[in-house]
Coordinates of C-alpha atoms in Angstrom, one line a residue:
X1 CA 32.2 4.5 67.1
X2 CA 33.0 6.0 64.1
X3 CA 33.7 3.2 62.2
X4 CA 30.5 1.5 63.3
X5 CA 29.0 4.8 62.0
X6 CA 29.9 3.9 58.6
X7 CA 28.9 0.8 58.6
X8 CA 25.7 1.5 59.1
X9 CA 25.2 3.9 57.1
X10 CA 26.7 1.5 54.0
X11 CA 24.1 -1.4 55.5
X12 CA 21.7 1.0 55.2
X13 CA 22.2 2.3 51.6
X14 CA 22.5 -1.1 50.5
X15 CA 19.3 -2.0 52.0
X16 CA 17.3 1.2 50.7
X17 CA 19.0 -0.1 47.2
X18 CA 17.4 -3.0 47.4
X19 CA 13.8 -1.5 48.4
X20 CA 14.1 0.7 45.5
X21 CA 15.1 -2.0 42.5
X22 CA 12.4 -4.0 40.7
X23 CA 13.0 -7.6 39.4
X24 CA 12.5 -7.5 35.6
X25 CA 9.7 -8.6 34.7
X26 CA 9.8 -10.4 31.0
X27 CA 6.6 -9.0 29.5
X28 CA 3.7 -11.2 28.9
X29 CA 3.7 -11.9 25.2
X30 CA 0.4 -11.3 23.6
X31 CA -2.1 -14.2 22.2
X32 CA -1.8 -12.9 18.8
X33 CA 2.4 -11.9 19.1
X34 CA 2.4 -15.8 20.7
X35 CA 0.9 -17.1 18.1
X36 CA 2.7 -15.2 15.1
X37 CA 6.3 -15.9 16.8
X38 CA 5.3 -19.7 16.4
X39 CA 4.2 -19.5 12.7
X40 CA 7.5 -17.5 12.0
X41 CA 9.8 -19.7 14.3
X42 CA 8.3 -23.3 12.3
X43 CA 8.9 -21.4 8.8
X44 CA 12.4 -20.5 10.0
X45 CA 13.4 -24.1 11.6
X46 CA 12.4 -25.6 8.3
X47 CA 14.0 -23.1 5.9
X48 CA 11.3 -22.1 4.5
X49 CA 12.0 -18.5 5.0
X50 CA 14.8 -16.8 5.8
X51 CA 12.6 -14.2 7.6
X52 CA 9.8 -11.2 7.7
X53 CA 7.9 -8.3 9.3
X54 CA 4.6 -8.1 10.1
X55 CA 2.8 -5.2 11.4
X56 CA -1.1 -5.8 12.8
X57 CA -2.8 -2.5 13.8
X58 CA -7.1 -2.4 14.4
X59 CA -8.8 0.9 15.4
X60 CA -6.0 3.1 16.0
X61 CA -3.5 0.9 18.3
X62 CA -0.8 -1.5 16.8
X63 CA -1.6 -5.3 18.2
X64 CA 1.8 -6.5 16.9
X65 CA 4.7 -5.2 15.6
X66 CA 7.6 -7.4 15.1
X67 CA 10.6 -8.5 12.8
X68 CA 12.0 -12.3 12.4
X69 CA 14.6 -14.0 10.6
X70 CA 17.6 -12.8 9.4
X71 CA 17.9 -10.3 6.4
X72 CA 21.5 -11.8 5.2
X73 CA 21.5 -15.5 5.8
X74 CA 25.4 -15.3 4.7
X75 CA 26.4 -12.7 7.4
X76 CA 23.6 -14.4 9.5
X77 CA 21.8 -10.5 10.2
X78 CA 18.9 -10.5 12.7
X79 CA 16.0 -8.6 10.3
X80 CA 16.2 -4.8 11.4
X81 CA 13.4 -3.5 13.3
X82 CA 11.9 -1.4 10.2
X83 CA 13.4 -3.4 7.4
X84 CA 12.8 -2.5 4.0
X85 CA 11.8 -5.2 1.3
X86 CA 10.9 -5.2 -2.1
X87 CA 7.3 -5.1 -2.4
X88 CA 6.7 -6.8 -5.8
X89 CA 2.8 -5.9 -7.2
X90 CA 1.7 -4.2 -4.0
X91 CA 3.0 -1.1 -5.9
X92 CA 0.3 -1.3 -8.2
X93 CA -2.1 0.7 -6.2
X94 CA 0.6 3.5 -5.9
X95 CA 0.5 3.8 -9.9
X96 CA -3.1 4.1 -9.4
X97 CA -3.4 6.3 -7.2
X98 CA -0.8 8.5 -8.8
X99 CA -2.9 8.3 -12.2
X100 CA -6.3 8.7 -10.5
X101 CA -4.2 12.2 -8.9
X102 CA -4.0 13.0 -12.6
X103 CA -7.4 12.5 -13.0
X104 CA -8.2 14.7 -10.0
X105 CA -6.0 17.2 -11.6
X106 CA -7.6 17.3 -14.8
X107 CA -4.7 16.2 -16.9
X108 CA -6.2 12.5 -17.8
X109 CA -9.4 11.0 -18.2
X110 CA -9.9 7.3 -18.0
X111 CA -12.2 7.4 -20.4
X112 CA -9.5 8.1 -23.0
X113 CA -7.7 6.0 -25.3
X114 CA -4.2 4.8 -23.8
X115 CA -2.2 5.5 -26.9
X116 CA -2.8 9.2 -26.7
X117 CA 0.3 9.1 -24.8
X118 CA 2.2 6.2 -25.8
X119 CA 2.8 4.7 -29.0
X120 CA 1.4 1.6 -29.4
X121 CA -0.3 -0.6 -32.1
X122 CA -3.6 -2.0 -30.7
X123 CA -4.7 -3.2 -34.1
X124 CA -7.9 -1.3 -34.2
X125 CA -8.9 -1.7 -30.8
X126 CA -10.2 1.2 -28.4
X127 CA -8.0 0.6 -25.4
X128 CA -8.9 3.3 -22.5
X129 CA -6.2 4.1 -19.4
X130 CA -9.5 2.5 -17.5
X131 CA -8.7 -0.6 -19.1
X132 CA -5.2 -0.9 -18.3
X133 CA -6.0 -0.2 -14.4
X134 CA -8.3 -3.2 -14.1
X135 CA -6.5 -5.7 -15.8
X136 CA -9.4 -6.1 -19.4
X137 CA -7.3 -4.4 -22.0
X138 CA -6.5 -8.1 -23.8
X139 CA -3.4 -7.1 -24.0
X140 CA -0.3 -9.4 -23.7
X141 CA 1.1 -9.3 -20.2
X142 CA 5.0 -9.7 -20.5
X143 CA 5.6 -11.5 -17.6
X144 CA 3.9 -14.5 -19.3
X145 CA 5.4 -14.1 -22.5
X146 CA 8.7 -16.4 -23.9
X147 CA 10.9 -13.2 -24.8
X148 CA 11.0 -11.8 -21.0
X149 CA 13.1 -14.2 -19.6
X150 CA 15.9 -13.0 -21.7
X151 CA 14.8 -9.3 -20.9
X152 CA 14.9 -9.7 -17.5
X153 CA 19.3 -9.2 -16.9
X154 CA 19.4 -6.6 -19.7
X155 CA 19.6 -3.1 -19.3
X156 CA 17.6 -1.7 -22.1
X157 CA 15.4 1.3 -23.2
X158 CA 12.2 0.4 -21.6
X159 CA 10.6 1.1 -25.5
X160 CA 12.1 -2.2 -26.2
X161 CA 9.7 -4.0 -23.9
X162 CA 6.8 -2.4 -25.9
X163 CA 7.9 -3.3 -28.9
X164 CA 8.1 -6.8 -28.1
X165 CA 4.6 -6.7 -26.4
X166 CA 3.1 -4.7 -29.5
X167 CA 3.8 -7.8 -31.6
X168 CA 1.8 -10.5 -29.4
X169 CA -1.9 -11.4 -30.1
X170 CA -4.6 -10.0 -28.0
X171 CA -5.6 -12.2 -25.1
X172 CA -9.4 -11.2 -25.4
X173 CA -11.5 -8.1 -26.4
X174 CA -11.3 -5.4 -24.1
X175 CA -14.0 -5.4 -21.1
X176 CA -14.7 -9.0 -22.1
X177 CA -12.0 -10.6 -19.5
X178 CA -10.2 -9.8 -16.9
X179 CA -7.0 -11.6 -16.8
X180 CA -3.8 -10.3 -14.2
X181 CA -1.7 -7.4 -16.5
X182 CA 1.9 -6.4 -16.1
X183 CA 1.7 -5.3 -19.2
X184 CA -0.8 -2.7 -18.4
X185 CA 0.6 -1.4 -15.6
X186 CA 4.1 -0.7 -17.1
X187 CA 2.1 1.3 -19.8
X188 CA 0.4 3.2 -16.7
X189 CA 4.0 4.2 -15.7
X190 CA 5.0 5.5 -18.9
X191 CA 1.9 7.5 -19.5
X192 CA 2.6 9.0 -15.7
X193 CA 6.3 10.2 -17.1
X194 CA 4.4 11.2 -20.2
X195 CA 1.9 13.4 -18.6
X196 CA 4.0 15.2 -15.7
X197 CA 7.4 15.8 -17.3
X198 CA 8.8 13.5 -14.0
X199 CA 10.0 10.4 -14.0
X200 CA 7.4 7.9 -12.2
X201 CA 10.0 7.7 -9.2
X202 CA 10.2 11.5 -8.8
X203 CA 6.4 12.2 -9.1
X204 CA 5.6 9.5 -6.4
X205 CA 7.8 11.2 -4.5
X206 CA 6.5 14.5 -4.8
X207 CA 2.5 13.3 -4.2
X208 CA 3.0 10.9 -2.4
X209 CA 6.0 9.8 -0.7
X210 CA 7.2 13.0 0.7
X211 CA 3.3 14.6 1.9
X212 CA 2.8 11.5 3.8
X213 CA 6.5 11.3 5.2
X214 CA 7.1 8.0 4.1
X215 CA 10.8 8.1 4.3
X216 CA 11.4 4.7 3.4
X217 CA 9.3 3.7 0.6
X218 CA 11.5 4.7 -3.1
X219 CA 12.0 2.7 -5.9
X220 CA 14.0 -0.4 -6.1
X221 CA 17.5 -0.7 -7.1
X222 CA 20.2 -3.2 -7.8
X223 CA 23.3 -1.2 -7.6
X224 CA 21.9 0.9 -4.7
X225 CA 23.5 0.8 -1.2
X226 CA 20.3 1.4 1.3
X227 CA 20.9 0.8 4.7
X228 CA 18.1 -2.0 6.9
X229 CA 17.3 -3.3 3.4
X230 CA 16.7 -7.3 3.4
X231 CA 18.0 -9.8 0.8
X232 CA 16.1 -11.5 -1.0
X233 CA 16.3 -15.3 -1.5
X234 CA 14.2 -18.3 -3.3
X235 CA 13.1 -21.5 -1.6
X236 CA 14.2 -24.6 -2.7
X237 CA 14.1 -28.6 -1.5
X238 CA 18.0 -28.1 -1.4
X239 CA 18.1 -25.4 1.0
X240 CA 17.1 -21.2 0.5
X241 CA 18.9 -19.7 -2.5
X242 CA 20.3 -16.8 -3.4
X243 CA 17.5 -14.8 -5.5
X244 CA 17.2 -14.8 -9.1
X245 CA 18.5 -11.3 -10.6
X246 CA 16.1 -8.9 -12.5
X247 CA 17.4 -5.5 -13.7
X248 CA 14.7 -2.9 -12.0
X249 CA 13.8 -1.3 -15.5
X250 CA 11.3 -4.4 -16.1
X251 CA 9.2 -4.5 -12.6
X252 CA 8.6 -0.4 -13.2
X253 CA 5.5 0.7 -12.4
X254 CA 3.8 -2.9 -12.0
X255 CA 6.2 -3.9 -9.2
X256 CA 9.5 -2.0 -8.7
X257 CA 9.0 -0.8 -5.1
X258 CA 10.7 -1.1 -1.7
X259 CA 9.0 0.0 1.6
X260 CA 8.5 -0.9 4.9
X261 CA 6.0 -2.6 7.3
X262 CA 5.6 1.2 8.8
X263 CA 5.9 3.2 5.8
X264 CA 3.0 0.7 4.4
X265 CA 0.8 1.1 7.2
X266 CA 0.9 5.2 6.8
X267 CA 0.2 4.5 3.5
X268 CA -3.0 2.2 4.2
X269 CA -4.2 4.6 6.8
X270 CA -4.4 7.8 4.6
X271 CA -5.5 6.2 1.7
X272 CA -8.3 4.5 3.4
X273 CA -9.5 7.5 5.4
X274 CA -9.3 9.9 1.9
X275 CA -6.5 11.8 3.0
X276 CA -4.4 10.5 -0.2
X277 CA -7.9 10.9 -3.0
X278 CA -10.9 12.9 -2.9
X279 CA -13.9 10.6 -2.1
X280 CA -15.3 10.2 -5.6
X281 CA -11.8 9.4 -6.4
X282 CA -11.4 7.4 -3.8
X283 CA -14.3 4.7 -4.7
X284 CA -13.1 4.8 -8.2
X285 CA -9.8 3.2 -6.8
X286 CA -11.5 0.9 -4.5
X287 CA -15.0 -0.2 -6.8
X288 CA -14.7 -3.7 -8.3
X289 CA -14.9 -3.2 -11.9
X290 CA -17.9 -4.7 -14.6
X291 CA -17.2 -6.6 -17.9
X292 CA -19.2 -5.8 -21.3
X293 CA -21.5 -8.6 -20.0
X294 CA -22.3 -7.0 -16.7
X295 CA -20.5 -9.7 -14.6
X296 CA -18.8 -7.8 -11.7
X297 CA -15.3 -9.0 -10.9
X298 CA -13.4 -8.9 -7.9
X299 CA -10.5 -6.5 -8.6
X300 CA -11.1 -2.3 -8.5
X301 CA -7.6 -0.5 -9.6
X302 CA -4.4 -1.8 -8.1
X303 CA -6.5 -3.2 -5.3
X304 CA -9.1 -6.4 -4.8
X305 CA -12.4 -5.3 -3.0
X306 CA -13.9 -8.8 -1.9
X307 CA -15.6 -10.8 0.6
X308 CA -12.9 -12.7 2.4
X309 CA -15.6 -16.0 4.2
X310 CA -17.7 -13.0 5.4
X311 CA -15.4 -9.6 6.0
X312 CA -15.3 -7.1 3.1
X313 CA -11.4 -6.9 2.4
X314 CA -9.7 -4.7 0.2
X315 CA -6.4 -5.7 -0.7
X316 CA -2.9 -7.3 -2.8
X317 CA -0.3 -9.2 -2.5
X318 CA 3.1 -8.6 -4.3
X319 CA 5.7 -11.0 -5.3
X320 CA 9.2 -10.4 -7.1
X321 CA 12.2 -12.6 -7.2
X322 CA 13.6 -13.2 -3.2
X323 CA 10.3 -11.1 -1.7
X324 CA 6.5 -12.0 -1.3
X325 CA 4.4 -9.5 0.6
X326 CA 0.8 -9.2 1.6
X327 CA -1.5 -6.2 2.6
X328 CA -4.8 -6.0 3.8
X329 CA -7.9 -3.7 5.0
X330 CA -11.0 -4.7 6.4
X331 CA -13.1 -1.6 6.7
X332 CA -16.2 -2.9 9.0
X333 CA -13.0 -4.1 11.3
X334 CA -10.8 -1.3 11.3
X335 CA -8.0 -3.9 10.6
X336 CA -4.9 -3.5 8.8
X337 CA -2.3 -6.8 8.1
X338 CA 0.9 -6.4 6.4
X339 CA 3.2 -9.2 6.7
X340 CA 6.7 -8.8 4.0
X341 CA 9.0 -11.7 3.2
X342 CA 12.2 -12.3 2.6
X343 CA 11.9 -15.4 0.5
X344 CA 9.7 -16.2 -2.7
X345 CA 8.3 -19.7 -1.6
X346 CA 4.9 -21.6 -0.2
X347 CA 5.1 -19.3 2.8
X348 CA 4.7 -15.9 1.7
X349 CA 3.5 -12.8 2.8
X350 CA -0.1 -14.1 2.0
X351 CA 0.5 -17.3 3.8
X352 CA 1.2 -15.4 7.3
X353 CA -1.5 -12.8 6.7
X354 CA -3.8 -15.7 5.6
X355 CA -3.1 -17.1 9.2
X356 CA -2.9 -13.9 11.1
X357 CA -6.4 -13.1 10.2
X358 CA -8.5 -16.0 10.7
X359 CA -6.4 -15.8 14.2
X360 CA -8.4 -12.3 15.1
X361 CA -11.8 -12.6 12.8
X362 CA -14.4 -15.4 12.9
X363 CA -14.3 -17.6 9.5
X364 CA -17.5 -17.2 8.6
X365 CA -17.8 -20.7 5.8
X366 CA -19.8 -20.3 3.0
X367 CA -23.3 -22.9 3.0
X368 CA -23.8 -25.6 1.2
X369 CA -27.3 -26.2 -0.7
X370 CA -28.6 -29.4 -2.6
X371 CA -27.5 -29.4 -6.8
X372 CA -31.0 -28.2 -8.5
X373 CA -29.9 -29.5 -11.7
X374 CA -28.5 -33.4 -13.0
X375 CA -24.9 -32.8 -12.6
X376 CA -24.4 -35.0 -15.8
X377 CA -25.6 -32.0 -18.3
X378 CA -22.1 -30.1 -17.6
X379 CA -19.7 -33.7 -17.9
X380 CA -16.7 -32.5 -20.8
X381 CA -14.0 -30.8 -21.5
X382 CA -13.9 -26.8 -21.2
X383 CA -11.1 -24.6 -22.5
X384 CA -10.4 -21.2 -22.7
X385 CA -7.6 -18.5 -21.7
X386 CA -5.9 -17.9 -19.0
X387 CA -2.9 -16.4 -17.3
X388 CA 0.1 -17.4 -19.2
X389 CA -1.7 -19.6 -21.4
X390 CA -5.0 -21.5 -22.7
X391 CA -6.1 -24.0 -21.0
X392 CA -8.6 -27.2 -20.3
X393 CA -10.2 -28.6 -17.1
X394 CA -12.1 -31.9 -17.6
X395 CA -15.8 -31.7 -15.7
X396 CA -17.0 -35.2 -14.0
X397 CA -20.1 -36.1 -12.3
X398 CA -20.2 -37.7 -8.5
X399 CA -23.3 -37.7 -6.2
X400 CA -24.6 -34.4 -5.6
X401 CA -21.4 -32.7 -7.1
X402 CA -18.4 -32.2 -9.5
X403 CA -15.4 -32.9 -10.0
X404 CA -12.5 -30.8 -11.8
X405 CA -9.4 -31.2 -13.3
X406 CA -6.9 -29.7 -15.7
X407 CA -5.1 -30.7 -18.5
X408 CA -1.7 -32.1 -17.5
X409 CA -2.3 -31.8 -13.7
X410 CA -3.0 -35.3 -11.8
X411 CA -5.0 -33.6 -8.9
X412 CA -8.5 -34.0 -9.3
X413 CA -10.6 -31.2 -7.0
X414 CA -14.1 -32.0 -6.0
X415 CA -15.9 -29.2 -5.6
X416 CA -18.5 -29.4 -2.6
X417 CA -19.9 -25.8 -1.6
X418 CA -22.7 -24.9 -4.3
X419 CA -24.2 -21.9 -3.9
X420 CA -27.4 -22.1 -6.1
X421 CA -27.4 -21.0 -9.8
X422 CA -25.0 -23.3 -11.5
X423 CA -22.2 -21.5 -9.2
X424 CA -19.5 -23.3 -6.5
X425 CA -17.2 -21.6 -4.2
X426 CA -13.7 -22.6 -4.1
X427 CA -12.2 -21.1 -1.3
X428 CA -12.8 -17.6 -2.3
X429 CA -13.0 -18.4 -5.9
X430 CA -16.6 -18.4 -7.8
X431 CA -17.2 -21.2 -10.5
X432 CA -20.0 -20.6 -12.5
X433 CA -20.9 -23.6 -15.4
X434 CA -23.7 -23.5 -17.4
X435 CA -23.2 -22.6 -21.4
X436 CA -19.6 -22.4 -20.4
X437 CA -17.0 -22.5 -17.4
X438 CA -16.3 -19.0 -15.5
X439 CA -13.9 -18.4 -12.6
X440 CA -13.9 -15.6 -10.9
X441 CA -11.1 -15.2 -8.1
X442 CA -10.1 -12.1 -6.1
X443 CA -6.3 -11.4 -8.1
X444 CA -6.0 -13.2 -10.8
X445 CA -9.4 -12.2 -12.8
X446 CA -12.5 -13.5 -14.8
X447 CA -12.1 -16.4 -16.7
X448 CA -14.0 -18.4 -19.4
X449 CA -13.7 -21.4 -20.9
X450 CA -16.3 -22.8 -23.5
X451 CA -17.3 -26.2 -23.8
X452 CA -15.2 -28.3 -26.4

């Protein structure tokens, strides 16, 4: 009897174990998690990315937060959960920021002439630290000239890059253009050291970085062990590469910082909701600026403030040797997208976030209307600068439209959305002819080009 005892009471453990323990259950996958994996899986397959981390949160909840990839293809290393990457230009809204606190502190006006404090020769010109936030100084951005491939291994005072800039001629009159500036923003980071004493690492730090507790947002380094940090590589038709070296002393203040999907979003959050700015401050930072002529462009102070096919988004993107990165607001949405890659190639961070949001907001197309002028008045050639150069585009008639195309490029666009007064839309990019050709786009600036 005793033994039967036992027994029973063993059968009946086992059974009351197996009442009490749940099946797991995998959990259902959101729509929008569903359909990210599958964007990030097809990039992977086809080595177009060695991976990424996105991070999608709306009206105070976080739809998807997720890592993909591998952050060393040569040890083959799943991306950490909280993976830091280079974040190429979106630091240019922290050097905003961080001058626009100097403004708030009464130590800087934008108003004022740049080379207060810095040296540098602007040949007569009245250059203001507004200027240099919003991308219409003229000045010559270094990325674009022929000397800074040579600078870019070389660990040199950062003077020397001055110098060589100091030398180039002005791309336009200031307030006349707006053409995409690294350049100005490099200038922005020395006028920080020169106005707090501080390095421009150790004041964003102290303003920024610590009162927000972003704990994994510091400035980039190449000799710097930092643990969850991704390589970086470069696509190519061979295969993903290793990426091409830059020394850190060049990107500076235009482009030198590493952060996180998490970090970013903190960031996003308090700046948004003034917690970073006072208000006036706040719509100085975020205000697309106006040229001499009173055309309004698309790009405030180390953010764009557009409308993305119907949303008002506020935004930038980033990209840097072996990282692309993307990050977004829309305000009437609540809606925050930040999507960081591992790999400088056609699918960026912009491409994903691109995706990501037409995925949750309605595309709203921009109309159509009949020409209300003979197409045949603007037929020529039209030239003018640009980034990294002058340029041409050649101007055709067809039925009820245009057609463009620039010098040394075989594609021929047709543009088809005209929007009344001598303007078409391009995507999200504005093209105005009438006495001349104007672009206007939401990064790289205001363009014109005058009839030849």
């Amino acid at each position: 009897m005793k033994h039967l005892s036992i027994l029973f009471v063993l059968l009946l453990s086992v059974a009351t174990s197996c009442r009490n323990e749940k099946a797991y259950v995998e959990p259902e996958l959101s729509g929008l998690e569903k359909y990210t994996d599958s964007l990030f899986k097809a990039s992977i397959d086809s080595s177009m990315v060695a991976g990424g981390a996105v991070l999608v949160h709306q009206k105070g909840k976080t739809l998807l937060k997720k890592s993909y990839g591998l952050a060393s293809l040569e040890l083959e290393v799943p991306m950490p959960e909280n993976a830091s990457f280079e974040i190429g230009s979106v630091t240019k809204q922290f050097t905003a920021v961080a001058i626009l606190k100097l403004v708030e502190a009464g130590k800087l006006s934008l108003d004022e002439d740049f080379t207060t404090y810095m040296d540098f020769n602007t040949k007569g010109r009245k250059i203001t630290i507004g200027h240099l936030l919003n991308h219409t100084s003229g000045i010559a951005g270094y990325t674009e000239i022929e000397e800074f491939g040579s600078l870019v291994p070389q660990d040199l005072p950062r003077d020397s890059l001055v110098r060589i800039v100091e030398t180039k001629d002005f791309l336009f009159e200031p307030g006349e253009a707006l053409i995409y500036n690294n350049s100005a923003y490099f200038f922005l980071g020395l006028i920080i050291e020169k106005v707090t004493g501080k390095s421009y690492e150790a004041y964003l730090k102290d303003v920024i970085f610590e009162p927000l507790n972003m704990r994994n947002t510091y400035y980039c380094s190449t000799s710097q062990v930092v643990s969850d940090k991704a390589n970086g590589y470069d696509f190519s038709p061979d295969g993903l590469q290793q990426k091409q070296y830059l020394n850190h002393a060049w990107p500076y203040a235009a482009g030198s910082l590493c952060s996180t999907t998490e970090d970013l979003l903190i960031w996003m959050d308090a700046l948004h909701n003034e917690k970073v700015l006072n208000k006036a401050q706040y719509q100085e930072l975020v205000t697309p600026k106006t040229l001499n002529s009173g055309v309004k462009v698309n790009y405030a102070m180390g953010l764009t403030n557009f409308m993305n096919y119907g949303h008002q988004e506020i935004s930038h993107g980033g990209g840097i040797p072996g990282f692309l990165s993307d990050t977004r607001y829309y305000p009437k949405e609540d809606l925050y997208i930040i999507c960081l890659v591992n790999t400088t190639g056609p699918h960026g961070g912009s491409f994903f976030a691109d995706l990501i949001t037409w995925n949750i907001l309605e595309k709203i197309e921009y109309q159509s209307i009949e020409l209300d002028f003979d197409p045949e008045e603007l037929v020529g050639t039209y030239s003018g600068q640009t980034r990294g150069g002058r340029q041409s585009v050649k101007i055709d008639a067809v039925t009820n439209g245009i057609t463009m195309q620039f010098d040394g490029d075989d594609k021929i666009d047709t543009l088809k959305t005209y929007i009344g007064n001598h303007t078409w839309m391009d995507g999200n990019t504005k093209i105005k002819i009438r006495d001349g050709l104007s672009t206007t786009n939401q990064v790289y600036g205001f363009y014109i080009m005058k009839k030849e």
